[in-house]
Every structure is written in C-alpha cells, then in structure tokens.
Amino acid sequence: MAELLDDDEIESQLPDEWGRDGDEITKTYEFDDYLKGIEFVTKVGEVAEEEFHHPEIIVGYKTVEVRLTSHEEGGITEKDIRLADLFDDER
C-alpha cells in the first residue's frame, strides 16, 4: 500500500493546472472537438491500465475531466501525482 500524502506534500507536488477536491486531484482538459477528447481518453486509459491505477473520467463535448484518488488508501498518494504527470504527457 502507498502512504497518503499530507496537505503540504500534495500542495508541493501537485502538477500545474491540477486542483484538489477533497480526497481527489482533478483537471479538466479542453479540446477542439469531441473526438479529440475521446482520443485523449483512450491514451489515458492505456496509461492507467499499464500503471494499474484507474481514474474517474468524465467526457463532455469539448472537455475531459480526470479525477484521481487512491481508494484503497483513502486519499491522495504519490501514485495519483505520478499518473497526473503521465496524463499531462499524453496531452
């Protein structure tokens, strides 16, 4: 099990443009059209499967919201921060 990060650790490690909503870190990506967002979701899904750490993904018309938390640990861990960075790399 990964250890939970405390508030200061989360704040200092949170990637640019990511926010915090309780026990989750979140980011909304914007796209020119729906299909570009869907392509991104596919890439994110592949990365998540490789890392065996799966986000909640909410698809809108020109947006994709990603929400990360470590359910088993009950909050935000380094796994979430790592995935956030990997997802940004896919953008």
PDB file of C-alpha atoms in Angstrom:
ATOM      1  CA  MET A   1       0.000   0.000   0.000  1.00  0.00           C
ATOM      2  CA  ALA A   2       1.117   3.513  -0.771  1.00  0.00           C
ATOM      3  CA  GLU A   3       1.145   6.078   2.002  1.00  0.00           C
ATOM      4  CA  LEU A   4      -1.229   9.013   1.990  1.00  0.00           C
ATOM      5  CA  LEU A   5       0.301  12.396   1.280  1.00  0.00           C
ATOM      6  CA  ASP A   6      -0.350  15.168   3.777  1.00  0.00           C
ATOM      7  CA  ASP A   7      -1.738  18.545   2.692  1.00  0.00           C
ATOM      8  CA  ASP A   8       1.698  20.170   2.342  1.00  0.00           C
ATOM      9  CA  GLU A   9       3.035  17.278   0.263  1.00  0.00           C
ATOM     10  CA  ILE A  10       0.014  17.390  -2.023  1.00  0.00           C
ATOM     11  CA  GLU A  11       0.320  21.146  -2.479  1.00  0.00           C
ATOM     12  CA  SER A  12       4.039  20.999  -3.278  1.00  0.00           C
ATOM     13  CA  GLN A  13       3.774  18.012  -5.643  1.00  0.00           C
ATOM     14  CA  LEU A  14       0.537  18.847  -7.454  1.00  0.00           C
ATOM     15  CA  PRO A  15       1.270  19.340 -11.175  1.00  0.00           C
ATOM     16  CA  ASP A  16       0.424  22.656 -12.851  1.00  0.00           C
ATOM     17  CA  GLU A  17      -3.257  23.197 -13.621  1.00  0.00           C
ATOM     18  CA  TRP A  18      -4.340  20.346 -11.338  1.00  0.00           C
ATOM     19  CA  GLY A  19      -6.607  21.148  -8.416  1.00  0.00           C
ATOM     20  CA  ARG A  20      -7.812  19.385  -5.342  1.00  0.00           C
ATOM     21  CA  ASP A  21     -11.356  18.410  -4.477  1.00  0.00           C
ATOM     22  CA  GLY A  22     -11.345  16.702  -1.075  1.00  0.00           C
ATOM     23  CA  ASP A  23      -9.599  13.346  -1.412  1.00  0.00           C
ATOM     24  CA  GLU A  24      -9.137  13.695  -5.185  1.00  0.00           C
ATOM     25  CA  ILE A  25      -6.923  15.650  -7.527  1.00  0.00           C
ATOM     26  CA  THR A  26      -8.663  16.902 -10.660  1.00  0.00           C
ATOM     27  CA  LYS A  27      -8.013  18.502 -14.002  1.00  0.00           C
ATOM     28  CA  THR A  28     -10.261  19.411 -16.918  1.00  0.00           C
ATOM     29  CA  TYR A  29      -8.597  19.210 -20.325  1.00  0.00           C
ATOM     30  CA  GLU A  30     -10.069  21.187 -23.227  1.00  0.00           C
ATOM     31  CA  PHE A  31     -10.157  20.032 -26.845  1.00  0.00           C
ATOM     32  CA  ASP A  32     -11.156  21.456 -30.221  1.00  0.00           C
ATOM     33  CA  ASP A  33     -13.838  18.821 -30.676  1.00  0.00           C
ATOM     34  CA  TYR A  34     -15.414  15.748 -29.138  1.00  0.00           C
ATOM     35  CA  LEU A  35     -13.334  13.150 -30.994  1.00  0.00           C
ATOM     36  CA  LYS A  36     -10.023  14.697 -29.907  1.00  0.00           C
ATOM     37  CA  GLY A  37     -11.222  14.328 -26.323  1.00  0.00           C
ATOM     38  CA  ILE A  38     -12.122  10.701 -26.959  1.00  0.00           C
ATOM     39  CA  GLU A  39      -8.653  10.063 -28.419  1.00  0.00           C
ATOM     40  CA  PHE A  40      -7.160  11.501 -25.228  1.00  0.00           C
ATOM     41  CA  VAL A  41      -9.401   9.282 -23.089  1.00  0.00           C
ATOM     42  CA  THR A  42      -8.115   6.236 -24.967  1.00  0.00           C
ATOM     43  CA  LYS A  43      -4.494   7.249 -24.301  1.00  0.00           C
ATOM     44  CA  VAL A  44      -5.223   7.957 -20.630  1.00  0.00           C
ATOM     45  CA  GLY A  45      -6.981   4.601 -20.320  1.00  0.00           C
ATOM     46  CA  GLU A  46      -3.970   2.775 -21.715  1.00  0.00           C
ATOM     47  CA  VAL A  47      -1.598   4.564 -19.319  1.00  0.00           C
ATOM     48  CA  ALA A  48      -3.914   3.861 -16.381  1.00  0.00           C
ATOM     49  CA  GLU A  49      -4.093   0.176 -17.274  1.00  0.00           C
ATOM     50  CA  GLU A  50      -0.282  -0.054 -17.528  1.00  0.00           C
ATOM     51  CA  GLU A  51       0.037   1.590 -14.109  1.00  0.00           C
ATOM     52  CA  PHE A  52      -2.904  -0.402 -12.682  1.00  0.00           C
ATOM     53  CA  HIS A  53      -4.309   2.789 -11.188  1.00  0.00           C
ATOM     54  CA  HIS A  54      -7.579   3.938 -12.708  1.00  0.00           C
ATOM     55  CA  PRO A  55      -9.078   7.443 -12.707  1.00  0.00           C
ATOM     56  CA  GLU A  56     -12.632   8.612 -12.920  1.00  0.00           C
ATOM     57  CA  ILE A  57     -13.077  10.194 -16.365  1.00  0.00           C
ATOM     58  CA  ILE A  58     -15.959  12.473 -17.293  1.00  0.00           C
ATOM     59  CA  VAL A  59     -16.323  13.213 -21.001  1.00  0.00           C
ATOM     60  CA  GLY A  60     -18.028  16.375 -22.209  1.00  0.00           C
ATOM     61  CA  TYR A  61     -18.456  17.815 -25.688  1.00  0.00           C
ATOM     62  CA  LYS A  62     -15.046  19.551 -25.742  1.00  0.00           C
ATOM     63  CA  THR A  63     -13.735  18.653 -22.299  1.00  0.00           C
ATOM     64  CA  VAL A  64     -12.417  15.668 -20.402  1.00  0.00           C
ATOM     65  CA  GLU A  65     -12.316  15.826 -16.622  1.00  0.00           C
ATOM     66  CA  VAL A  66      -9.928  13.455 -14.862  1.00  0.00           C
ATOM     67  CA  ARG A  67     -10.226  12.702 -11.135  1.00  0.00           C
ATOM     68  CA  LEU A  68      -7.592  10.712  -9.261  1.00  0.00           C
ATOM     69  CA  THR A  69      -7.550   9.202  -5.791  1.00  0.00           C
ATOM     70  CA  SER A  70      -6.184   6.049  -4.198  1.00  0.00           C
ATOM     71  CA  HIS A  71      -9.349   4.347  -2.998  1.00  0.00           C
ATOM     72  CA  GLU A  72      -7.656   1.559  -1.057  1.00  0.00           C
ATOM     73  CA  GLU A  73      -5.557   4.069   0.888  1.00  0.00           C
ATOM     74  CA  GLY A  74      -8.435   6.501   1.356  1.00  0.00           C
ATOM     75  CA  GLY A  75      -6.954   9.588  -0.275  1.00  0.00           C
ATOM     76  CA  ILE A  76      -4.172  11.051  -2.378  1.00  0.00           C
ATOM     77  CA  THR A  77      -0.857   9.220  -2.750  1.00  0.00           C
ATOM     78  CA  GLU A  78       2.240   9.519  -4.899  1.00  0.00           C
ATOM     79  CA  LYS A  79       0.530   7.141  -7.361  1.00  0.00           C
ATOM     80  CA  ASP A  80      -2.031   9.860  -8.083  1.00  0.00           C
ATOM     81  CA  ILE A  81       0.636  12.521  -8.580  1.00  0.00           C
ATOM     82  CA  ARG A  82       2.590  10.204 -10.888  1.00  0.00           C
ATOM     83  CA  LEU A  83      -0.481   9.458 -13.002  1.00  0.00           C
ATOM     84  CA  ALA A  84      -1.340  13.154 -13.236  1.00  0.00           C
ATOM     85  CA  ASP A  85       2.118  13.809 -14.697  1.00  0.00           C
ATOM     86  CA  LEU A  86       1.788  10.874 -17.117  1.00  0.00           C
ATOM     87  CA  PHE A  87      -1.638  12.078 -18.268  1.00  0.00           C
ATOM     88  CA  ASP A  88      -0.246  15.565 -18.907  1.00  0.00           C
ATOM     89  CA  ASP A  89       2.485  13.962 -21.032  1.00  0.00           C
ATOM     90  CA  GLU A  90      -0.240  12.414 -23.220  1.00  0.00           C
ATOM     91  CA  ARG A  91      -1.790  15.812 -23.891  1.00  0.00           C
TER      92      ARG A  91
END
